Each structure stands twice: as structure tokens, then as C-alpha cells.
PDB file of C-alpha atoms in Angstrom:
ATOM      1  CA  UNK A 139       0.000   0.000   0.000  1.00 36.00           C
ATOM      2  CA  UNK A 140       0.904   3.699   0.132  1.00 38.00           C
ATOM      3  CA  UNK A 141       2.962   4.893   2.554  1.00 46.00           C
ATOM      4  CA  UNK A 142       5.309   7.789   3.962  1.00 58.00           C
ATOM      5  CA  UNK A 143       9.036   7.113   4.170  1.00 53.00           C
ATOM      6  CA  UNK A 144      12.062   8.572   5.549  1.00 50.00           C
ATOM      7  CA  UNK A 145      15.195   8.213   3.638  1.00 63.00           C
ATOM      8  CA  UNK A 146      17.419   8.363   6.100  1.00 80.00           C
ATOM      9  CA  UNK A 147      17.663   6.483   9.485  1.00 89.00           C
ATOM     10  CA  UNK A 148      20.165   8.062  11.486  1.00 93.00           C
ATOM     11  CA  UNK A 149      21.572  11.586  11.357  1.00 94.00           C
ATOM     12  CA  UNK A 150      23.970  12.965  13.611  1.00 96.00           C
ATOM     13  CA  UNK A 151      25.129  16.376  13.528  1.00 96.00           C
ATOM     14  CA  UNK A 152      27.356  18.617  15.893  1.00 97.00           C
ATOM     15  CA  UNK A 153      25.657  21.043  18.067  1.00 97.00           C
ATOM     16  CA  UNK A 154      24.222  24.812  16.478  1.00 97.00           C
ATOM     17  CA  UNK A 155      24.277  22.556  13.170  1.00 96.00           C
ATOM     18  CA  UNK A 156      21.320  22.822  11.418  1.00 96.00           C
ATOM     19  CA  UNK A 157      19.689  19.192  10.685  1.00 96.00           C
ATOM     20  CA  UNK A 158      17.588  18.421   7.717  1.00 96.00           C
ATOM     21  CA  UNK A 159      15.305  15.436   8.461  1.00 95.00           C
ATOM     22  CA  UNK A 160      14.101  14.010   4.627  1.00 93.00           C
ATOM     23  CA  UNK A 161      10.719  12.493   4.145  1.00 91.00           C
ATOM     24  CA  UNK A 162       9.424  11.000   0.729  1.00 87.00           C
ATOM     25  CA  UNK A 163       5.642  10.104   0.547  1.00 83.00           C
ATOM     26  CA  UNK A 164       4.028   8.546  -2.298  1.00 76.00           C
ATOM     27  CA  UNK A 165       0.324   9.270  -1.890  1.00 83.00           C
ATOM     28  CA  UNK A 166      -0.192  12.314  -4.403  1.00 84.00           C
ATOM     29  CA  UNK A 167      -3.660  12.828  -2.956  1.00 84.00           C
ATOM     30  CA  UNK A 168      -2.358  13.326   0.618  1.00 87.00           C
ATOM     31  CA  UNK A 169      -3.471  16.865   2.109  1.00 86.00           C
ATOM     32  CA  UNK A 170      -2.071  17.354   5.600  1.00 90.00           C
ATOM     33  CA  UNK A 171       1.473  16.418   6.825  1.00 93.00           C
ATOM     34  CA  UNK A 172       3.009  16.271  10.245  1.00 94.00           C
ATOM     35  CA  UNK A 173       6.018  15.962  11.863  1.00 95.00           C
ATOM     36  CA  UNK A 174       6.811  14.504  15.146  1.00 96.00           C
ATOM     37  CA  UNK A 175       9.570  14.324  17.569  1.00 97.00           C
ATOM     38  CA  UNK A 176       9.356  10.881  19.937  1.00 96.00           C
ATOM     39  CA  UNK A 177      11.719  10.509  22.562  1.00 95.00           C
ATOM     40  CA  UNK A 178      12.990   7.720  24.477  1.00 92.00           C
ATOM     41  CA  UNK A 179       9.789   5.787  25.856  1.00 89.00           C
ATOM     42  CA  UNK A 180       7.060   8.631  25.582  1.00 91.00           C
ATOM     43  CA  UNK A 181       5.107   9.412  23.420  1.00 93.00           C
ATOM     44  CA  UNK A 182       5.041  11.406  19.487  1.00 94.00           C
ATOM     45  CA  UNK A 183       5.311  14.995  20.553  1.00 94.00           C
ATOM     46  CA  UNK A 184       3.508  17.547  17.609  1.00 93.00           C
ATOM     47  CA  UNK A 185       6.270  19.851  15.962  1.00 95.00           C
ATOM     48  CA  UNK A 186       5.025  20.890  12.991  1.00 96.00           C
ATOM     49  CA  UNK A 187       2.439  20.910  10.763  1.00 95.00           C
ATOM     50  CA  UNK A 188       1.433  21.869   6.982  1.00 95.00           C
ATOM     51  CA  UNK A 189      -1.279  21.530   4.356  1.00 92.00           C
ATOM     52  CA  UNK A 190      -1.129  20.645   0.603  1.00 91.00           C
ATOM     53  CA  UNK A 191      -1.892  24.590  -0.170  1.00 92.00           C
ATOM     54  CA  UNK A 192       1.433  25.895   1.314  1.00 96.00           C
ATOM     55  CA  UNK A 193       5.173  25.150   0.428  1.00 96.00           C
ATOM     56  CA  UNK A 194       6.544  26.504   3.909  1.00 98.00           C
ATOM     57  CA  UNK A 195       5.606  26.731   6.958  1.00 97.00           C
ATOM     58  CA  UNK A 196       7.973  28.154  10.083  1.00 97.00           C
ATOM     59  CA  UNK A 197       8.120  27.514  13.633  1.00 95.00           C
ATOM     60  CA  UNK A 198      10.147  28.253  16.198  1.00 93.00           C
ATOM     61  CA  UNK A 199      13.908  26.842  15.280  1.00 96.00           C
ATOM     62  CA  UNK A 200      11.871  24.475  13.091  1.00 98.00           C
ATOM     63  CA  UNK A 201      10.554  24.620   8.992  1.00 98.00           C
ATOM     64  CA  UNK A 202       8.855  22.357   6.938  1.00 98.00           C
ATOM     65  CA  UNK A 203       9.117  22.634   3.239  1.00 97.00           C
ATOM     66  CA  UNK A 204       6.744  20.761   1.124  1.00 96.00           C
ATOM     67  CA  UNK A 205       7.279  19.785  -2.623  1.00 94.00           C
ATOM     68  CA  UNK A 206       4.593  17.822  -4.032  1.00 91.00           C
ATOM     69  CA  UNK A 207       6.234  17.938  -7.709  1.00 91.00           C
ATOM     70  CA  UNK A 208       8.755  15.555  -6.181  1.00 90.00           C
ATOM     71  CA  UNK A 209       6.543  14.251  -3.087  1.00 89.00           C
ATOM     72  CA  UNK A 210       8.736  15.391  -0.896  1.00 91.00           C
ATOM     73  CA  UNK A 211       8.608  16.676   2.695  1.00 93.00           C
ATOM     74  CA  UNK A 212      11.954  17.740   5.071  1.00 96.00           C
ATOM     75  CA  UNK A 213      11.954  18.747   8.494  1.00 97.00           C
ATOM     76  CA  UNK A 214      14.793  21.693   8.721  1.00 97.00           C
ATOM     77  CA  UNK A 215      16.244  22.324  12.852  1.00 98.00           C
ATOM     78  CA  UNK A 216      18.054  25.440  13.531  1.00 97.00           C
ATOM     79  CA  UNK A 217      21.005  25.116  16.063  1.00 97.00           C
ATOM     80  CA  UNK A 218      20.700  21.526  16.709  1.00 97.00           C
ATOM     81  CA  UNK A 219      20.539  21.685  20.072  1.00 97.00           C
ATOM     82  CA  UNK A 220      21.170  18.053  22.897  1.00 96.00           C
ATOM     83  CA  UNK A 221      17.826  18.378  23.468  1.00 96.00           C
ATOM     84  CA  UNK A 222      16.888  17.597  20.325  1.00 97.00           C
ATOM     85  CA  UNK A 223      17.998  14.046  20.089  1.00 97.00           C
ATOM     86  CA  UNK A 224      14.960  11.864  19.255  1.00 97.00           C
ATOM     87  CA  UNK A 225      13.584   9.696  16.969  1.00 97.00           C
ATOM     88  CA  UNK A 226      11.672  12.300  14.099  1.00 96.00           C
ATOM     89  CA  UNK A 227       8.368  10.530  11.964  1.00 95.00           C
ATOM     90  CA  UNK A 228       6.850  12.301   9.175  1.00 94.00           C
ATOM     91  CA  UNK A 229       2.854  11.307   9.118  1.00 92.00           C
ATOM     92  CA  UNK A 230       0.277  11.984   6.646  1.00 90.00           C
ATOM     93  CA  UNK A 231      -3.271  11.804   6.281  1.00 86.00           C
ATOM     94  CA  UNK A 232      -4.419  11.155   2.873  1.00 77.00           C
ATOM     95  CA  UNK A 233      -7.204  12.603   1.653  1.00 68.00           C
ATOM     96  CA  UNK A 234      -9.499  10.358   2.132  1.00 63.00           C
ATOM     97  CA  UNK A 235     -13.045  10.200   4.607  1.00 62.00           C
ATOM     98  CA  UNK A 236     -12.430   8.081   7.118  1.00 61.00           C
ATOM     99  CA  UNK A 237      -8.633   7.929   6.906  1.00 74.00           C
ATOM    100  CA  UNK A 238      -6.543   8.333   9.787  1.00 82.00           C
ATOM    101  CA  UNK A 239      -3.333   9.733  10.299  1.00 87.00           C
ATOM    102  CA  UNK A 240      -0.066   7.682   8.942  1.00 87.00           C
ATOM    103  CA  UNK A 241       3.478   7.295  10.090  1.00 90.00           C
ATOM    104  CA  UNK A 242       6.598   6.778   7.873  1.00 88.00           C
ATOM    105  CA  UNK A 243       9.698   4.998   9.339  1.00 83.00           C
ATOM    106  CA  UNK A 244      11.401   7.761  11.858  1.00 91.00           C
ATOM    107  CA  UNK A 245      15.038   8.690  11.750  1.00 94.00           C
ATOM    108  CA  UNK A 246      16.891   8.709  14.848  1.00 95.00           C
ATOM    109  CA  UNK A 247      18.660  12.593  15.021  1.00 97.00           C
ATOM    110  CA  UNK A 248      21.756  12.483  17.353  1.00 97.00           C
ATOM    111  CA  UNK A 249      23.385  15.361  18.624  1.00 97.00           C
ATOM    112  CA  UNK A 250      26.587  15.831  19.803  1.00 95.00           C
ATOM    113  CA  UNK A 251      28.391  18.598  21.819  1.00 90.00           C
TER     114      UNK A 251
ATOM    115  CA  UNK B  42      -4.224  21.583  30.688  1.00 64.00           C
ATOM    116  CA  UNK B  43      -6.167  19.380  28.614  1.00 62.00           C
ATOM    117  CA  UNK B  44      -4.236  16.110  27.796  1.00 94.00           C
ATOM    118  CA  UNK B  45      -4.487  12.076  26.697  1.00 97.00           C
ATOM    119  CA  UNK B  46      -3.744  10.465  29.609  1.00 97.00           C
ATOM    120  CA  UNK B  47      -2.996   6.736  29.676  1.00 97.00           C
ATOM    121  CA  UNK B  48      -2.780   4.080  32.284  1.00 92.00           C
ATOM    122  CA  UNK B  49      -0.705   2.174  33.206  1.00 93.00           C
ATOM    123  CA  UNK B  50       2.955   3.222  31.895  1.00 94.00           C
ATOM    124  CA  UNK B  51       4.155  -0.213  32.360  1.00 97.00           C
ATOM    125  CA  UNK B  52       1.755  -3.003  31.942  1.00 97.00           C
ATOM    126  CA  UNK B  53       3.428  -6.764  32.382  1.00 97.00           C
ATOM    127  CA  UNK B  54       1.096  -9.614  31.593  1.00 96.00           C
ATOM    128  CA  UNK B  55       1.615 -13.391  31.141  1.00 97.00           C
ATOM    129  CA  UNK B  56       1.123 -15.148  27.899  1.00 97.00           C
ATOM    130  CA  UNK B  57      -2.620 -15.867  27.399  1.00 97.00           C
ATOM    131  CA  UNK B  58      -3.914 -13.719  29.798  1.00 97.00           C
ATOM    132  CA  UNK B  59      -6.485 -11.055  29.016  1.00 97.00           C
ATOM    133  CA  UNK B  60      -5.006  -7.341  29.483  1.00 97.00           C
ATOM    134  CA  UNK B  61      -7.093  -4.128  29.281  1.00 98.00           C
ATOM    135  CA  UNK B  62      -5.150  -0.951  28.675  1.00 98.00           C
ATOM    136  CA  UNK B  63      -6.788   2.350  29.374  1.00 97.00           C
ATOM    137  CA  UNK B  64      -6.710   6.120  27.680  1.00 98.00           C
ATOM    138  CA  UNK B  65      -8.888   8.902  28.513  1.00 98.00           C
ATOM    139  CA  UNK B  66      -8.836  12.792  27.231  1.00 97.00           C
ATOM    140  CA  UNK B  67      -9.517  15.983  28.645  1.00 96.00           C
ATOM    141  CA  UNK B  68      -9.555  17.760  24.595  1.00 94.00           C
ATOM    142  CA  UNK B  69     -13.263  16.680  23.943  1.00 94.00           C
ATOM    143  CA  UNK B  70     -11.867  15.148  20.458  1.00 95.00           C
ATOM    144  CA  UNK B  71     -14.233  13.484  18.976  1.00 95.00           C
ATOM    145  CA  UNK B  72     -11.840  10.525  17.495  1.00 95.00           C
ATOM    146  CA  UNK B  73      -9.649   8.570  19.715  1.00 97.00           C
ATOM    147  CA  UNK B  74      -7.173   5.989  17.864  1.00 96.00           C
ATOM    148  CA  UNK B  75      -4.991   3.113  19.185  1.00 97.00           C
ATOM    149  CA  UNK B  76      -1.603   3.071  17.925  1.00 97.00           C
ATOM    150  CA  UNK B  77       1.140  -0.317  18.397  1.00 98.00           C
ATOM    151  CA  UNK B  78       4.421   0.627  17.729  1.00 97.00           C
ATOM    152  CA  UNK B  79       6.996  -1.839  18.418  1.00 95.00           C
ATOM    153  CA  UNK B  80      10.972  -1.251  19.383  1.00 91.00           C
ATOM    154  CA  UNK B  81      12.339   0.821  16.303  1.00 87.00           C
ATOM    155  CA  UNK B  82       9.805   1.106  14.203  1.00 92.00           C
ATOM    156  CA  UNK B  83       6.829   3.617  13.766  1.00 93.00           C
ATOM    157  CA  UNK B  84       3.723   3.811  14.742  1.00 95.00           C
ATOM    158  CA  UNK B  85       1.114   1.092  13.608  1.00 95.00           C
ATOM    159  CA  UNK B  86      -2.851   1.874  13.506  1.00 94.00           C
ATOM    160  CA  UNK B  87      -4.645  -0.474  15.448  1.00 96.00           C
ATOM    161  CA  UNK B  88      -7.958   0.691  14.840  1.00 95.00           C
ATOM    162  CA  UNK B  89      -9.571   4.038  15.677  1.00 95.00           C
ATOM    163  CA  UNK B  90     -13.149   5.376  16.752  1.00 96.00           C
ATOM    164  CA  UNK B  91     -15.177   8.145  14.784  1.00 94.00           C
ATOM    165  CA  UNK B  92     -17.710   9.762  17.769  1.00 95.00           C
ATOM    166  CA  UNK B  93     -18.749   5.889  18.348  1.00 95.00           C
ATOM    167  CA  UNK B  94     -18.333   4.479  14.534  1.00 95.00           C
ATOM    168  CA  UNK B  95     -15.414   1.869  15.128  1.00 96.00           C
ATOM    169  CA  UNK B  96     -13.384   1.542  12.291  1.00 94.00           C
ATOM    170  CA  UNK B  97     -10.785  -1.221  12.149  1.00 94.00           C
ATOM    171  CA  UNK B  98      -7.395  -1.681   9.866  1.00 92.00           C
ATOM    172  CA  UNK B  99      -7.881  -4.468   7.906  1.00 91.00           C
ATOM    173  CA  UNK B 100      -4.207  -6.048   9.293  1.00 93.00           C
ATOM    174  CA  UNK B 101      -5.497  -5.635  12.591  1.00 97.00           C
ATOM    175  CA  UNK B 102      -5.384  -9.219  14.804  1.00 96.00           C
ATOM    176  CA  UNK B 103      -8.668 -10.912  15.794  1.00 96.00           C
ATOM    177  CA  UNK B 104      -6.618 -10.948  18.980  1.00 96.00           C
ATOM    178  CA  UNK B 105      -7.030  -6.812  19.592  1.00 98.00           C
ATOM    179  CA  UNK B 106     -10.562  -5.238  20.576  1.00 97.00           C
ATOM    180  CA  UNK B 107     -11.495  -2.401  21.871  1.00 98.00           C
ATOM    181  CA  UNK B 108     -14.226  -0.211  23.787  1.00 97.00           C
ATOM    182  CA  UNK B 109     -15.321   3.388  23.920  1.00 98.00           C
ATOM    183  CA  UNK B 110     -18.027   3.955  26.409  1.00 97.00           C
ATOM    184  CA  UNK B 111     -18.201   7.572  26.339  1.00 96.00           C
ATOM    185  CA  UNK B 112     -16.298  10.787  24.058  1.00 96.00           C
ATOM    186  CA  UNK B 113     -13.807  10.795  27.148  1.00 97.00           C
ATOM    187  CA  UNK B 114     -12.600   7.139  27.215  1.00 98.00           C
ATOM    188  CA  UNK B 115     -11.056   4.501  24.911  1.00 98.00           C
ATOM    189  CA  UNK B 116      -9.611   0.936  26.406  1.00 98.00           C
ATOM    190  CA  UNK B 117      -7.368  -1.637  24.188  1.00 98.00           C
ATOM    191  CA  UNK B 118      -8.414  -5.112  25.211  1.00 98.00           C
ATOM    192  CA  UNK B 119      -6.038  -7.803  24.199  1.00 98.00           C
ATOM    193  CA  UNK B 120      -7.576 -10.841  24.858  1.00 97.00           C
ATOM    194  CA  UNK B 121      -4.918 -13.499  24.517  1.00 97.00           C
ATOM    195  CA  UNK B 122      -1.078 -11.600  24.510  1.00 98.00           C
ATOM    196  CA  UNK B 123       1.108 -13.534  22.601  1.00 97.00           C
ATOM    197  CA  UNK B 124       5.046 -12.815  22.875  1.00 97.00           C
ATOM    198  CA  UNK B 125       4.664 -10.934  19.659  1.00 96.00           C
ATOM    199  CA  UNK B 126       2.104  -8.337  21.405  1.00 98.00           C
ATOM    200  CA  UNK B 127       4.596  -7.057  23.392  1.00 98.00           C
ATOM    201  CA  UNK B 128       4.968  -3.483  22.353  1.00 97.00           C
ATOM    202  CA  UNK B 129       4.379   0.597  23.385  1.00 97.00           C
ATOM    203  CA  UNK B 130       0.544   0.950  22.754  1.00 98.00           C
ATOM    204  CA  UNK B 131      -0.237   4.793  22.112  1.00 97.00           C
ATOM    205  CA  UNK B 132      -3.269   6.283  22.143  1.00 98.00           C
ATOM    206  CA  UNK B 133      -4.270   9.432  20.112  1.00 96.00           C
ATOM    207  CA  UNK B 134      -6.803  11.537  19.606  1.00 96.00           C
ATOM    208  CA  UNK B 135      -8.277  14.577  16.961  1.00 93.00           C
ATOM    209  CA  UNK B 136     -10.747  16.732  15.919  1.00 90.00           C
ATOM    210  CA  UNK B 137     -12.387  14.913  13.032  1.00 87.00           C
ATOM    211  CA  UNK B 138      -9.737  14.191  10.917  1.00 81.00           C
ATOM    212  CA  UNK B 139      -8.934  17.627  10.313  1.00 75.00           C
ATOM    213  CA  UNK B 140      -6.009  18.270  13.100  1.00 75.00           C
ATOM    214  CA  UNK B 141      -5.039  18.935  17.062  1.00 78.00           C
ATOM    215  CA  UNK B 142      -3.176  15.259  16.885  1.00 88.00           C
ATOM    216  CA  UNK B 143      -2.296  14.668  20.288  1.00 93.00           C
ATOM    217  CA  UNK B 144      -0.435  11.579  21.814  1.00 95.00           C
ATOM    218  CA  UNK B 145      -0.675   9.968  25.060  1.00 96.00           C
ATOM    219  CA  UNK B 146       2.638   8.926  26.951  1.00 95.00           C
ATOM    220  CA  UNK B 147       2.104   5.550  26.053  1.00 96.00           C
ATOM    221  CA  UNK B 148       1.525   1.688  27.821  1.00 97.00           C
ATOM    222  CA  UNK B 149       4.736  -0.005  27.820  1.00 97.00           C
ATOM    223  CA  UNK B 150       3.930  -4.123  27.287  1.00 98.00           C
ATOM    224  CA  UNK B 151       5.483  -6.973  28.487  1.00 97.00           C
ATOM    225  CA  UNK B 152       4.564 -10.235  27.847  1.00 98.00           C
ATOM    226  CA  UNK B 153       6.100 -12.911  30.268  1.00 97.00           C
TER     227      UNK B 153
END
């Protein structure tokens, strides 16, 4: 079936890096993306979010880009902090009634000081 | 502040043995899923409740029920664990399927 992916599994970066977290999805009729942060035994934690209508959306230290030419979703960190270390899983819901929210494989971000 | 709370944390049960896991939410969503996500590896929908419309995942085990007596609570009934059960079960919930995803902390499984 359809799915979202993440192409890499492990990143680690240096800290006040910036990370860029890569997420491929192959449902063209998807409408709403998310990405979530999961650490060590709790559980997904909401970081960002962004609709099929925008390109970009900014957070705080955090921005999602969206290309549906490609399909393609990444998760940009400013400053890498410690703090950030987690497991990151893009989800989608496709745009569907009745269709519930779905979660690609996660890549583990590691950062070091 | 409004939350998904679930009970237990940890939750260790012996092979065979029924096992009821519980979630309830203070965010009056009207759609409360149950998530299995075993160790390295994303989150799996169970199945997931629409206001009281259950709506299972075709891939979803015989094995796995669950309840929702009111808009407040959901429970995960298991009702034989196999070693292969053993897992983090996460509940979730949302406003229609429209947004405000919110997680619970998670029941840690053990089957022994």
C-alpha cells in the first residue's frame, strides 16, 4: 500500500548545526502532513504541521518545506541543540473520509556537543 | 491543561492472559485511535473510533478489541497476549480528521 518514508535512518550532527530530516511520501492525494519528535519511551510529541496549499511553513527553530512535484517533505532544525535528540516521523493523512493519520519509518537525530 | 492520559505506563502480563489498557482525554476530540508501535519502528494503527463508529485496519489481529463507552474514554483489550504483542501501545486523539493530533505517553507491554 501507500505509505510515507524517511530516507534516512540516522543523522547525527554537531551542536548549532542545522539538521535536515528528509521524508518522501508517495500518496499524491495526501493533504495534511506532520512531523513529530518521539523521545525515548514517551510518546510522538507535535512539531510541525502543513497543508497541501502551502510550500513553507515556520516555527520556532523548526521549517517544513513541502514539494509535491517531487513528493517530498523535510523537516529543517536550527542550532541543533542536545535536546533535540529523538527519533523524528513524518505522518500523513491522505485525503481520504475516514482515513486516519499515517506514520513513515522515523530517523533517529543524534546530537553531539 | 487538557491532555491524553494513559494508564498504566508499564503493563506486564503473562502469555494468554487477558489485558485491558486504558486512555482517557480531557480535549473533547471526537476521534480517539490506538496506535502499536513496536521497538524501532513507527507507529502502527490499530484501529480508531469516529464519535462511536469503530473503524478497524484491515491487518489488525482478531486478537485486539477495543471499547469506547463515552467521548472521554477509549480501552485496548487484548484478549490473549502472545510474545509478539509485546509493544508501546499509544493512544491518540483529533478533531475529526482535520487536526489537534495529540499523543498519550504511552503503555509499555510486556509479555512474560
Amino acid at each position: 500500500g501507500e505509505s510515507v518514508g524517511l530516507h534516512l535512518p540516522t543523522l547525527s550532527v554537531q551542536e548549532g548545526d542545522n539538521s535536515i530530516i528528509n521524508c518522501a511520501y508517495s500518496n499524491s492525494a495526501s493533504d495534511y502532513f506532520i512531523w513529530y519528535k518521539q523521545e525515548s519511551g514517551k510518546g510522538p510529541q507535535f512539531i510541525i504541521d502543513i497543508r497541501s496549499n502551502m510550500d513553507k511553513r515556520q516555527g520556532q527553530r523548526v521549517t517544513v518545506l513541502l514539494n509535491k512535484t517531487v513528493k517530498h517533505l523535510s523537516l529543517q532544525i536550527a542550532a541543533t541543540q542536545p535536546g533535540d535528540s529523538a527519533v523524528y516521523f513524518c505522518a500523513e493523512i491522505p485525503n481520504q473520509a475516514g482515513t486516519a493519520l499515517i506514520f513513515g519509518k522515523g530517523t533517529t537525530l543524534s546530537v553531539s556537543s | 491543561d487538557a491532555m491524553v492520559i494513559q494508564n498504566p505506563r508499564y503493563q506486564v502480563t503473562q502469555f494468554g492472559k487477558p489485558v485491558t489498557l486504558s486512555c482517557s482525554q480531557t480535549l473533547n476530540h471526537n476521534v480517539m485511535y490506538w496506535y502499536q508501535q513496536k521497538s524501532s519502528q513507527a507507529p502502527k494503527l490499530l484501529f480508531h473510533y469516529y464519535d462511536k463508529d469503530f473503524n478497524n485496519e484491515a491487518d489488525t489481529p482478531d486478537n485486539f478489541q477495543s471499547r469506547r463507552p463515552n467521548t472521554s474514554f477509549c480501552f485496548l483489550d487484548i484478549r490473549s497476549p502472545g510474545l509478539g504483542d509485546a509493544a508501546m501501545y499509544l493512544c491518540a486523539t483529533s478533531r475529526d480528521y482535520a487536526g489537534g493530533y495529540t499523543f498519550g505517553s504511552g503503555t509499555r507491554l510486556t509479555v512474560v
